[in-house]
Coordinates of C-alpha atoms in Angstrom, one line a residue:
M1 CA -71.4 -23.6 -32.9
P2 CA -74.6 -23.8 -34.5
I3 CA -74.5 -23.7 -38.1
A4 CA -76.2 -20.2 -38.8
P5 CA -74.2 -18.4 -36.5
R6 CA -71.1 -20.1 -37.9
L7 CA -72.3 -19.1 -41.5
S8 CA -73.1 -15.7 -40.7
R9 CA -69.5 -15.1 -39.3
F10 CA -68.2 -15.7 -43.0
L11 CA -71.5 -14.2 -44.7
P12 CA -72.0 -11.6 -42.8
F13 CA -74.8 -10.3 -45.0
L14 CA -77.0 -13.0 -43.6
R15 CA -76.9 -10.6 -40.5
W16 CA -78.7 -8.2 -42.5
P17 CA -82.4 -7.3 -40.8
R18 CA -85.1 -8.9 -42.5
P19 CA -86.4 -6.2 -45.1
T20 CA -89.9 -5.0 -44.7
M21 CA -91.9 -3.0 -47.5
Q22 CA -90.8 0.4 -45.3
T23 CA -87.1 -0.3 -45.4
L24 CA -86.8 -1.3 -48.6
R25 CA -88.4 1.8 -49.6
K26 CA -86.0 3.7 -47.5
D27 CA -83.1 1.5 -48.8
A28 CA -84.5 2.4 -52.6
W29 CA -84.7 6.0 -52.4
A30 CA -81.0 6.1 -50.6
G31 CA -79.8 3.8 -52.8
I32 CA -81.0 5.6 -55.8
S33 CA -80.0 8.8 -54.3
V34 CA -76.4 7.6 -54.3
G35 CA -76.2 5.7 -57.2
L36 CA -77.3 8.9 -59.5
I37 CA -74.2 10.6 -57.8
L38 CA -72.2 7.5 -58.6
I39 CA -72.4 7.3 -62.1
P40 CA -70.5 10.7 -63.3
Q41 CA -68.4 10.2 -60.0
A42 CA -67.4 6.6 -61.0
I43 CA -66.4 8.5 -64.8
A44 CA -64.4 10.9 -63.3
Y45 CA -62.5 9.1 -60.9
A46 CA -61.7 6.5 -63.9
S47 CA -60.5 9.6 -65.6
L48 CA -58.3 10.1 -62.3
A49 CA -56.7 6.9 -62.5
G50 CA -56.2 7.2 -66.2
M51 CA -58.4 4.6 -67.1
P52 CA -61.2 4.4 -69.7
P53 CA -64.5 5.7 -68.2
E54 CA -66.6 2.5 -69.0
T55 CA -64.1 1.0 -66.1
G56 CA -65.2 3.4 -63.6
L57 CA -68.7 2.2 -64.0
Y58 CA -67.2 -1.5 -63.9
A59 CA -65.6 -0.6 -60.2
A60 CA -68.7 1.0 -59.2
L61 CA -71.3 -2.0 -60.2
V62 CA -69.9 -5.6 -59.0
P63 CA -67.1 -4.4 -56.5
S64 CA -69.9 -2.2 -54.4
I65 CA -72.0 -5.5 -54.1
I66 CA -68.8 -7.8 -53.1
G67 CA -68.2 -4.9 -50.6
I68 CA -71.1 -4.8 -48.7
L69 CA -72.0 -8.4 -48.7
F70 CA -68.9 -9.2 -47.1
G71 CA -67.8 -6.5 -45.3
S72 CA -69.0 -5.5 -41.6
S73 CA -70.6 -2.0 -42.3
Q74 CA -74.0 -2.2 -43.7
L75 CA -74.2 1.2 -44.9
L76 CA -70.5 2.0 -46.3
S77 CA -70.8 3.0 -49.9
V78 CA -67.6 1.1 -52.0
G79 CA -66.5 1.9 -55.5
P80 CA -64.1 4.2 -57.0
V81 CA -62.8 7.1 -55.1
A82 CA -60.6 10.1 -55.3
L83 CA -57.6 9.0 -53.4
T84 CA -57.3 5.3 -54.4
S85 CA -57.9 6.6 -58.1
M86 CA -55.0 9.0 -57.6
L87 CA -52.7 6.4 -56.3
V88 CA -53.3 3.9 -59.0
F89 CA -52.3 6.7 -61.2
G90 CA -48.9 7.4 -59.6
S91 CA -48.2 4.0 -59.2
L92 CA -48.3 3.3 -63.0
S93 CA -47.2 6.6 -64.4
A94 CA -43.6 5.3 -64.7
L95 CA -45.0 2.0 -66.0
A96 CA -47.0 2.7 -69.0
T97 CA -49.2 5.2 -70.8
P98 CA -52.6 6.1 -69.4
G99 CA -55.5 4.5 -71.1
S100 CA -53.3 2.1 -72.9
P101 CA -53.6 -1.3 -72.7
D102 CA -50.5 -2.2 -70.7
W103 CA -51.9 0.5 -68.5
I104 CA -55.3 -1.0 -67.8
A105 CA -53.5 -4.9 -67.5
L106 CA -51.4 -3.1 -64.8
A107 CA -54.4 -1.3 -63.2
V108 CA -55.8 -4.6 -63.1
W109 CA -53.3 -6.6 -61.3
L110 CA -52.7 -3.7 -59.1
A111 CA -56.6 -4.1 -58.0
L112 CA -55.9 -7.7 -57.3
Y113 CA -52.5 -7.6 -55.1
A114 CA -54.2 -4.5 -53.2
G115 CA -57.0 -7.3 -52.7
V116 CA -55.2 -10.3 -51.8
I117 CA -53.2 -8.3 -49.3
Q118 CA -56.3 -6.9 -47.6
L119 CA -58.1 -10.3 -47.8
A120 CA -55.1 -12.0 -45.9
L121 CA -55.0 -9.2 -43.3
G122 CA -58.0 -9.8 -42.5
A123 CA -58.8 -13.3 -42.7
F124 CA -55.4 -13.5 -40.2
S125 CA -56.8 -10.9 -38.0
L126 CA -54.3 -8.5 -38.8
G127 CA -56.5 -5.4 -39.4
R128 CA -54.8 -3.6 -36.7
I129 CA -51.4 -3.4 -39.1
A130 CA -53.3 -0.3 -40.8
N131 CA -52.2 1.6 -37.7
L132 CA -49.1 1.9 -38.9
V133 CA -50.5 4.5 -41.5
S134 CA -50.2 7.2 -38.3
Q135 CA -52.6 10.0 -38.3
P136 CA -49.5 12.5 -39.1
V137 CA -48.5 10.3 -42.1
L138 CA -52.1 10.1 -43.3
T139 CA -52.4 14.1 -42.5
G140 CA -49.1 14.9 -44.5
F141 CA -50.1 12.4 -47.8
I142 CA -53.8 13.3 -48.0
N143 CA -52.8 17.1 -47.8
A144 CA -49.7 16.2 -50.8
A145 CA -52.4 14.1 -52.9
A146 CA -55.2 16.5 -52.8
V147 CA -52.8 18.9 -53.9
L148 CA -51.4 16.8 -56.9
I149 CA -54.9 15.9 -57.6
V150 CA -56.3 19.8 -57.9
V151 CA -52.9 20.5 -60.0
S152 CA -53.6 17.2 -62.4
Q153 CA -57.1 18.3 -63.2
L154 CA -56.2 22.1 -64.0
P155 CA -55.5 21.6 -67.5
A156 CA -58.7 19.4 -68.3
L157 CA -60.4 22.2 -66.3
F158 CA -59.4 24.9 -69.0
G159 CA -59.8 22.4 -71.8
V160 CA -55.7 22.2 -72.5
D161 CA -54.1 19.0 -73.2
L162 CA -50.5 19.4 -71.8
S163 CA -49.2 16.4 -73.2
G164 CA -45.7 16.8 -75.2
D165 CA -44.5 20.1 -75.3
W166 CA -46.5 22.2 -73.0
Q167 CA -45.7 25.6 -74.5
L168 CA -46.7 24.9 -77.6
A169 CA -49.9 23.0 -76.3
L170 CA -50.8 26.5 -74.5
Q171 CA -50.1 28.4 -77.8
R172 CA -52.4 26.3 -79.7
A173 CA -54.9 25.9 -77.0
M174 CA -55.2 29.7 -77.0
H175 CA -56.1 29.7 -80.6
A176 CA -57.9 26.8 -80.7
P177 CA -62.4 27.8 -80.8
G178 CA -63.1 25.6 -78.2
T179 CA -60.8 26.7 -75.8
L180 CA -63.2 29.5 -74.5
L181 CA -66.5 27.5 -74.6
A182 CA -64.2 24.7 -72.2
V183 CA -63.2 27.3 -69.6
L184 CA -66.8 28.6 -69.4
M185 CA -67.7 24.9 -68.8
G186 CA -65.3 24.4 -66.3
L187 CA -65.5 27.4 -64.3
S188 CA -69.1 27.4 -64.4
A189 CA -69.2 23.6 -63.0
V190 CA -66.9 24.9 -60.5
L191 CA -68.8 27.7 -59.4
L192 CA -72.0 25.5 -59.6
L193 CA -70.7 22.6 -57.1
V194 CA -69.0 25.1 -54.8
L195 CA -72.8 26.8 -54.7
F196 CA -74.7 23.9 -54.0
K197 CA -72.2 22.6 -51.4
R198 CA -72.5 25.7 -49.5
Y199 CA -76.3 26.7 -49.7
L200 CA -78.0 23.4 -50.9
P201 CA -76.0 20.9 -49.6
N202 CA -78.7 18.5 -49.4
W203 CA -79.7 18.6 -53.2
P204 CA -77.5 16.0 -55.6
G205 CA -75.4 18.7 -57.1
I206 CA -73.0 16.8 -58.9
L207 CA -76.0 15.1 -61.0
I208 CA -77.4 18.4 -61.2
V209 CA -74.7 19.7 -63.1
T210 CA -73.8 16.6 -64.9
I211 CA -77.5 16.7 -66.7
V212 CA -77.4 20.4 -67.5
A213 CA -73.6 19.9 -68.8
I214 CA -74.8 17.1 -71.1
L215 CA -77.6 18.9 -72.3
L216 CA -75.5 22.1 -73.4
S217 CA -72.9 19.9 -74.7
R218 CA -75.2 18.3 -77.1
G219 CA -77.2 21.4 -77.6
L220 CA -74.3 23.7 -78.7
G221 CA -72.5 21.1 -80.5
Y222 CA -69.4 21.2 -78.0
E223 CA -67.2 18.8 -79.5
A224 CA -68.0 19.7 -83.0
A225 CA -66.7 23.1 -81.6
G226 CA -63.0 21.7 -80.7
G227 CA -64.2 20.7 -76.9
Q228 CA -63.3 17.3 -75.2
V229 CA -65.8 15.3 -73.9
V230 CA -66.1 11.8 -72.4
G231 CA -66.9 9.9 -75.7
A232 CA -68.3 6.6 -76.8
I233 CA -68.8 4.4 -73.8
P234 CA -69.3 0.6 -74.7
A235 CA -73.1 -0.2 -73.4
G236 CA -73.7 -3.2 -71.5
L237 CA -72.5 -5.3 -68.3
P238 CA -69.0 -6.4 -67.7
L239 CA -67.8 -10.1 -67.6
P240 CA -65.2 -11.8 -65.8
G241 CA -62.0 -12.6 -67.0
W242 CA -58.6 -13.1 -66.2
P243 CA -56.2 -10.2 -66.9
A244 CA -53.2 -9.9 -69.5
A245 CA -50.0 -11.3 -68.9
I246 CA -47.4 -8.5 -67.8
S247 CA -44.0 -9.1 -67.2
F248 CA -42.3 -10.3 -64.1
E249 CA -40.4 -7.1 -63.2
S250 CA -43.9 -4.7 -63.4
H251 CA -45.3 -7.6 -61.1
Q252 CA -42.5 -6.7 -58.9
Q253 CA -42.7 -2.8 -59.0
L254 CA -46.8 -3.1 -58.4
W255 CA -45.9 -5.3 -55.1
P256 CA -44.6 -2.1 -52.8
A257 CA -47.6 0.2 -54.6
A258 CA -49.9 -2.5 -53.8
L259 CA -48.8 -2.6 -50.1
I260 CA -49.2 1.2 -49.7
L261 CA -52.7 1.2 -51.3
A262 CA -54.0 -1.5 -49.6
L263 CA -53.0 0.1 -46.3
I264 CA -54.2 3.7 -47.1
S265 CA -57.6 2.6 -49.1
F266 CA -58.4 0.8 -45.9
T267 CA -57.5 3.8 -43.4
E268 CA -59.8 5.4 -45.3
A269 CA -62.5 3.0 -45.5
M270 CA -62.0 2.7 -41.7
T271 CA -62.5 6.1 -40.9
S272 CA -66.2 6.0 -42.8
C273 CA -66.8 2.9 -40.9
R274 CA -66.2 5.0 -37.5
V275 CA -68.3 7.6 -38.4
L276 CA -71.2 5.5 -39.5
A277 CA -70.8 3.0 -36.1
R278 CA -71.0 5.8 -33.9
R279 CA -74.0 7.3 -35.7
R280 CA -75.8 3.9 -36.0
Q281 CA -75.1 3.2 -32.2
E282 CA -73.2 -0.1 -33.6
Q283 CA -70.4 -2.3 -33.7
W284 CA -68.4 -3.0 -36.4
D285 CA -65.2 -5.6 -37.3
E286 CA -61.9 -4.4 -38.8
D287 CA -61.1 -7.9 -39.5
Q288 CA -64.1 -8.5 -41.6
E289 CA -64.0 -5.1 -43.1
L290 CA -60.7 -6.0 -44.7
V291 CA -61.9 -9.1 -45.9
G292 CA -64.9 -7.5 -47.8
Q293 CA -62.3 -4.6 -49.1
G294 CA -60.1 -7.0 -50.1
L295 CA -62.5 -9.3 -52.1
A296 CA -63.9 -5.8 -53.6
K297 CA -60.7 -5.1 -55.4
I298 CA -59.9 -8.7 -56.4
G299 CA -63.7 -8.5 -57.8
S300 CA -62.8 -5.2 -59.5
G301 CA -59.9 -6.7 -60.8
M302 CA -61.4 -9.8 -62.3
F303 CA -64.0 -7.3 -64.2
G304 CA -61.5 -5.3 -65.6
A305 CA -61.5 -2.3 -63.2
F306 CA -59.3 -0.6 -61.2
P307 CA -58.5 -0.8 -57.1
V308 CA -61.7 0.5 -55.1
S309 CA -62.3 1.7 -51.4
G310 CA -64.9 3.0 -49.1
S311 CA -66.1 6.2 -50.1
F312 CA -66.8 9.1 -46.8
S313 CA -68.7 11.3 -49.1
R314 CA -71.4 8.3 -50.8
S315 CA -71.7 6.8 -47.2
A316 CA -72.6 9.9 -45.8
L317 CA -75.1 10.6 -48.4
N318 CA -76.3 6.9 -47.9
L319 CA -77.0 7.5 -44.1
Y320 CA -78.5 10.9 -44.8
A321 CA -80.8 9.6 -47.3
G322 CA -82.3 7.4 -44.8
A323 CA -80.6 4.1 -45.6
V324 CA -81.7 1.2 -43.5
S325 CA -79.2 -1.9 -44.5
G326 CA -76.8 -3.1 -47.3
W327 CA -80.1 -3.3 -49.7
S328 CA -79.3 0.3 -50.2
T329 CA -76.4 -0.2 -51.8
L330 CA -77.7 -3.2 -53.9
F331 CA -80.0 -0.5 -55.3
S332 CA -77.1 1.8 -56.0
A333 CA -75.6 -1.0 -58.0
L334 CA -78.9 -1.3 -59.9
C335 CA -78.6 2.3 -61.0
V336 CA -75.1 1.8 -62.3
A337 CA -76.2 -1.2 -64.2
V338 CA -79.1 0.8 -65.6
G339 CA -76.8 3.5 -66.7
L340 CA -74.2 0.7 -68.3
L341 CA -77.4 -0.5 -70.4
L342 CA -79.2 2.4 -71.3
L343 CA -77.2 5.8 -70.7
T344 CA -73.9 5.5 -72.0
G345 CA -75.1 7.6 -75.3
W346 CA -76.1 10.4 -73.2
V347 CA -73.2 10.3 -70.7
A348 CA -70.6 10.5 -74.0
F349 CA -71.6 13.9 -74.5
L350 CA -70.3 15.1 -70.8
P351 CA -67.2 17.5 -71.5
R352 CA -64.0 16.8 -69.9
P353 CA -63.9 20.6 -68.3
V354 CA -66.9 19.3 -65.9
L355 CA -65.6 16.0 -65.6
A356 CA -62.2 18.1 -63.8
A357 CA -64.4 20.2 -62.0
M358 CA -66.5 17.1 -60.5
I359 CA -62.9 15.9 -59.2
I360 CA -61.3 19.2 -58.0
V361 CA -64.1 20.3 -55.9
P362 CA -64.2 17.3 -53.6
V363 CA -61.1 17.1 -53.0
F364 CA -60.4 20.2 -52.4
G365 CA -61.8 20.2 -49.3
L366 CA -59.5 17.6 -48.4
I367 CA -56.6 20.2 -48.2
D368 CA -56.2 21.0 -44.6
F369 CA -53.0 22.7 -43.9
G370 CA -54.3 24.0 -40.6
A371 CA -54.3 20.0 -39.7
M372 CA -50.8 20.1 -40.0
R373 CA -50.1 23.3 -38.2
R374 CA -51.9 21.7 -35.2
L375 CA -50.2 18.7 -35.1
F376 CA -47.1 20.8 -34.5
T377 CA -48.5 22.3 -31.8
I378 CA -49.8 19.1 -30.2
S379 CA -45.9 17.3 -31.1
R380 CA -43.3 18.5 -33.1
G381 CA -42.6 14.9 -33.7
D382 CA -45.9 14.6 -35.5
G383 CA -45.7 17.7 -37.1
V384 CA -42.1 16.7 -38.9
I385 CA -43.8 13.2 -39.7
A386 CA -46.8 14.9 -41.3
L387 CA -44.1 17.4 -43.2
V388 CA -42.0 14.9 -44.4
T389 CA -44.7 12.7 -45.6
F390 CA -46.0 15.9 -47.5
S391 CA -42.8 16.8 -49.1
T392 CA -41.6 13.3 -49.9
T393 CA -44.7 12.7 -51.6
L394 CA -44.9 15.8 -53.4
F395 CA -41.3 15.2 -54.6
S396 CA -41.6 11.7 -55.4
T397 CA -44.4 12.2 -57.7
P398 CA -45.5 10.2 -59.8
R399 CA -44.4 7.5 -57.3
L400 CA -46.3 8.7 -54.4
H401 CA -46.3 5.7 -52.5
W402 CA -42.5 6.8 -51.5
G403 CA -44.0 9.5 -49.3
V404 CA -46.3 6.7 -47.3
F405 CA -43.2 4.6 -47.2
A406 CA -41.0 7.7 -45.6
G407 CA -43.7 8.4 -43.1
I408 CA -44.0 5.3 -42.0
G409 CA -40.4 4.8 -41.4
L410 CA -39.8 8.1 -39.8
T411 CA -42.7 7.1 -37.1
M412 CA -40.9 3.9 -36.7
V413 CA -37.6 6.0 -35.9
T414 CA -39.9 8.2 -33.6
F415 CA -40.9 5.7 -31.9
L416 CA -38.1 3.6 -30.9
Y417 CA -35.8 6.8 -30.4
H418 CA -39.3 7.9 -27.9
Y419 CA -38.9 4.5 -26.0
T420 CA -35.2 4.7 -25.8
R421 CA -35.6 7.7 -23.9
P422 CA -38.1 6.5 -21.3
R423 CA -39.3 8.6 -18.2
I424 CA -37.2 7.7 -15.7
I425 CA -37.5 9.8 -12.0
A426 CA -36.9 9.9 -8.6
V427 CA -39.9 9.8 -6.5
S428 CA -40.6 10.7 -2.7
L429 CA -43.8 10.9 -0.7
H430 CA -46.1 13.4 -1.6
P431 CA -48.7 15.2 0.9
D432 CA -51.3 13.7 -0.9
G433 CA -49.8 10.1 -0.1
T434 CA -48.8 9.1 -3.1
L435 CA -45.0 8.8 -4.7
R436 CA -45.0 11.8 -7.2
D437 CA -41.7 12.9 -8.8
S438 CA -39.4 14.9 -6.2
A439 CA -38.0 17.1 -8.6
R440 CA -40.9 18.8 -9.9
F441 CA -42.9 18.9 -6.3
D442 CA -39.3 19.8 -4.7
L443 CA -39.8 16.6 -2.4
P444 CA -37.4 15.5 0.1
P445 CA -36.1 11.7 -0.1
L446 CA -37.9 9.0 1.7
A447 CA -34.9 8.8 3.9
P448 CA -31.2 10.0 3.9
D449 CA -30.1 6.7 2.5
V450 CA -32.7 6.2 0.0
L451 CA -33.2 6.4 -3.6
A452 CA -36.4 5.6 -5.0
V453 CA -36.9 5.2 -8.7
R454 CA -39.8 5.0 -11.1
M455 CA -39.6 4.1 -14.6
D456 CA -42.8 5.0 -16.8
S457 CA -41.7 2.1 -19.8
A458 CA -41.6 -1.5 -20.2
L459 CA -38.4 -3.1 -19.1
N460 CA -37.1 -4.2 -22.1
F461 CA -33.8 -4.0 -24.7
L462 CA -34.7 -0.7 -25.5
S463 CA -35.1 0.9 -22.2
G464 CA -33.0 -1.1 -19.9
P465 CA -29.7 0.7 -20.5
A466 CA -31.5 4.0 -19.8
L467 CA -32.5 2.7 -16.2
E468 CA -29.1 1.6 -15.7
R469 CA -27.7 4.7 -16.9
F470 CA -30.2 6.8 -14.6
I471 CA -29.4 5.0 -11.6
G472 CA -25.8 4.7 -12.2
T473 CA -25.4 8.8 -12.5
R474 CA -28.1 9.1 -9.6
L475 CA -25.7 7.3 -7.2
Q476 CA -22.5 9.1 -8.5
Q477 CA -24.5 12.2 -7.7
H478 CA -25.4 10.7 -4.2
P479 CA -22.8 8.5 -2.8
E480 CA -24.7 8.5 0.5
V481 CA -27.5 6.3 -1.1
R482 CA -27.6 2.7 0.6
R483 CA -31.0 1.5 -0.1
L484 CA -32.6 1.8 -3.7
L485 CA -36.4 1.2 -4.3
L486 CA -37.3 0.6 -8.1
C487 CA -41.0 1.1 -7.8
A488 CA -42.1 -1.1 -10.9
G489 CA -46.1 -0.2 -11.0
A490 CA -45.4 1.4 -14.4
I491 CA -43.7 -1.0 -15.7
N492 CA -46.2 -3.0 -18.0
S493 CA -43.9 -6.1 -19.2
M494 CA -40.5 -7.2 -19.3
D495 CA -38.5 -9.3 -22.1
A496 CA -35.2 -11.6 -21.9
S497 CA -32.7 -7.8 -22.1
G498 CA -34.9 -6.8 -19.4
V499 CA -34.2 -9.7 -17.3
D500 CA -30.4 -9.3 -17.8
T501 CA -30.7 -5.8 -17.0
F502 CA -32.1 -6.6 -14.1
Q503 CA -29.8 -8.9 -13.1
S504 CA -26.9 -6.3 -14.0
L505 CA -28.5 -4.0 -11.6
Q506 CA -28.4 -6.5 -8.9
T507 CA -24.6 -6.9 -9.5
T508 CA -24.2 -2.9 -9.8
L509 CA -26.0 -2.1 -6.5
A510 CA -24.4 -5.3 -4.4
N511 CA -20.7 -4.0 -5.3
A512 CA -21.9 -0.5 -4.4
G513 CA -22.9 -1.5 -1.1
V514 CA -26.7 -0.8 -2.4
E515 CA -29.4 -3.0 -1.1
L516 CA -32.0 -3.6 -3.9
Y517 CA -36.0 -3.1 -3.2
V518 CA -38.8 -3.8 -5.6
S519 CA -42.3 -2.7 -5.2
N520 CA -46.0 -2.7 -6.8
I521 CA -44.9 -5.6 -9.6
K522 CA -47.6 -6.2 -12.3
K523 CA -48.5 -9.6 -12.4
Q524 CA -47.2 -10.3 -16.0
V525 CA -44.0 -8.4 -15.1
W526 CA -44.0 -10.9 -11.9
D527 CA -44.4 -13.9 -14.2
V528 CA -41.3 -13.3 -16.3
M529 CA -39.1 -12.5 -12.9
E530 CA -40.3 -15.4 -10.7
A531 CA -39.6 -17.7 -14.0
A532 CA -36.2 -16.2 -14.2
G533 CA -35.3 -16.7 -10.9
L534 CA -35.3 -13.0 -10.2
I535 CA -37.9 -13.0 -7.3
A536 CA -35.8 -15.5 -5.0
S537 CA -32.5 -13.7 -6.1
V538 CA -33.7 -10.4 -4.3
R539 CA -33.2 -10.2 -0.4
E540 CA -35.7 -11.7 1.5
N541 CA -38.1 -9.0 2.6
H542 CA -37.1 -6.8 0.0
V543 CA -40.2 -7.1 -2.4
F544 CA -43.1 -5.3 -1.6
Q545 CA -46.9 -5.8 -2.8
T546 CA -47.4 -2.1 -2.8
D547 CA -45.6 1.1 -3.0
R548 CA -47.3 2.5 0.5
E549 CA -45.4 -0.9 2.2
A550 CA -42.2 -0.3 0.8
V551 CA -42.5 3.1 1.5
A552 CA -43.5 2.5 5.7
A553 CA -40.9 -0.2 6.0
L554 CA -38.1 2.1 4.2
Q555 CA -39.0 5.2 6.7
Q556 CA -39.1 2.6 9.5
G557 CA -35.8 1.7 8.7
R558 CA -37.4 -2.3 8.7
Q559 CA -39.1 -4.5 6.5
L560 CA -42.4 -6.0 6.4
Q561 CA -42.4 -9.7 6.5
P562 CA -43.7 -11.4 3.5

């Protein structure tokens, strides 16, 4: 392999198209558009994660660069996102106080562990393991997490601090001079963001609301009136460093949360990658994207921030604004860097209720109970999985990852249940010349003494007993059967237990005086049967290459020559 392709495999940014002045102008415009929105969003999502506001900007800077350089999608915007931030908060709530040094250390270690998991999955080409989080699990979890996010931000939206005794906090808030102003600020921000989203979707609503809120907060003396603001943010770029030490017990408590966070955040990023790939008519590599996402999380942890992921909304904006390549993300990162160096003094005046509104409005759109109803319509089992995931996530708060564990566990149980109950039918010749379900189409048997059986499943340790039961029951119901045809065309694989089932079936049929015929065996199944000596054990001229040959032989009372 030439050196350049080999390098581009590990350094995917080498495959970016060569920039021109025209493409750089497009990328710069798109990147600046995303970057200006990313600054207030990053601060909002840091608040959602229980982290200091500056860590949101740190998470939006270096991780976004790493993610775009080593990921496979050139327009995926990597940084703080609502769902991942909520998972961080839920994972750490029982371990430390939000915003404390212990909390920050735990969040950093959580980012490192989730990043290492994703990096390992990508490096060993195990990206498909993310499919363990099925659509019903994701639907139930996202709905529950969105509800929890909205509810958690309501106190901040109305300027109420519910820490401690919430009844006393409400009484204090009702008599506090800044409460009315906080309510006006929060509700006005919600209204403006909704109006922008509905009537002016192409306008940077978050940026406009942020600027207006900062100017009003400073001009009206919102903080002096008792209102809560973001507060002072340290100016300057972050420096890399090793995270603070935590106890081994804390490490152990982070591992399951890191696993769920790695799976959920990658599933979220994967959705964005698929949409971008369809829009741009290009391919993307899920394993390479896992590497990029994992390195981004590790980078976020090394720079003192919390886990990041791919943002669907910012990626869509990046595409809409005309971005051509990953250079747009580099321009976005430049905006964040400028914000850290020059704008922290202004951002300090941003009211907390407005910050809460920036979280509530986009997250509220994630609540889709109609999707759960549709799952029940499509498949009752999938609907139950979604409902169990939703309920467990709500009731296990703040340990949200238990909801995902419950959903994945129920998915596995449901999968195994269906596998132990494969579709096994008696078939006969349909007027169109194919073998169809004899009960469904009311078809006569191929011959008075013939039973033809088809199993639409692999023949393995889960499905083998079901096949034996089906054939045994049919033979009891129809003692006139003396020839049995196993139509194997729908059997895609066979394991050692399947071999044992076949041998047991041969013995049972021989003892009952029934001859066994097999037709249409697929190559991968044939290879297993031949290696196990099953092909040789079947009587001569009882194995047919096609169902048509088997039907002709059985109906004519003779066997075709091999």
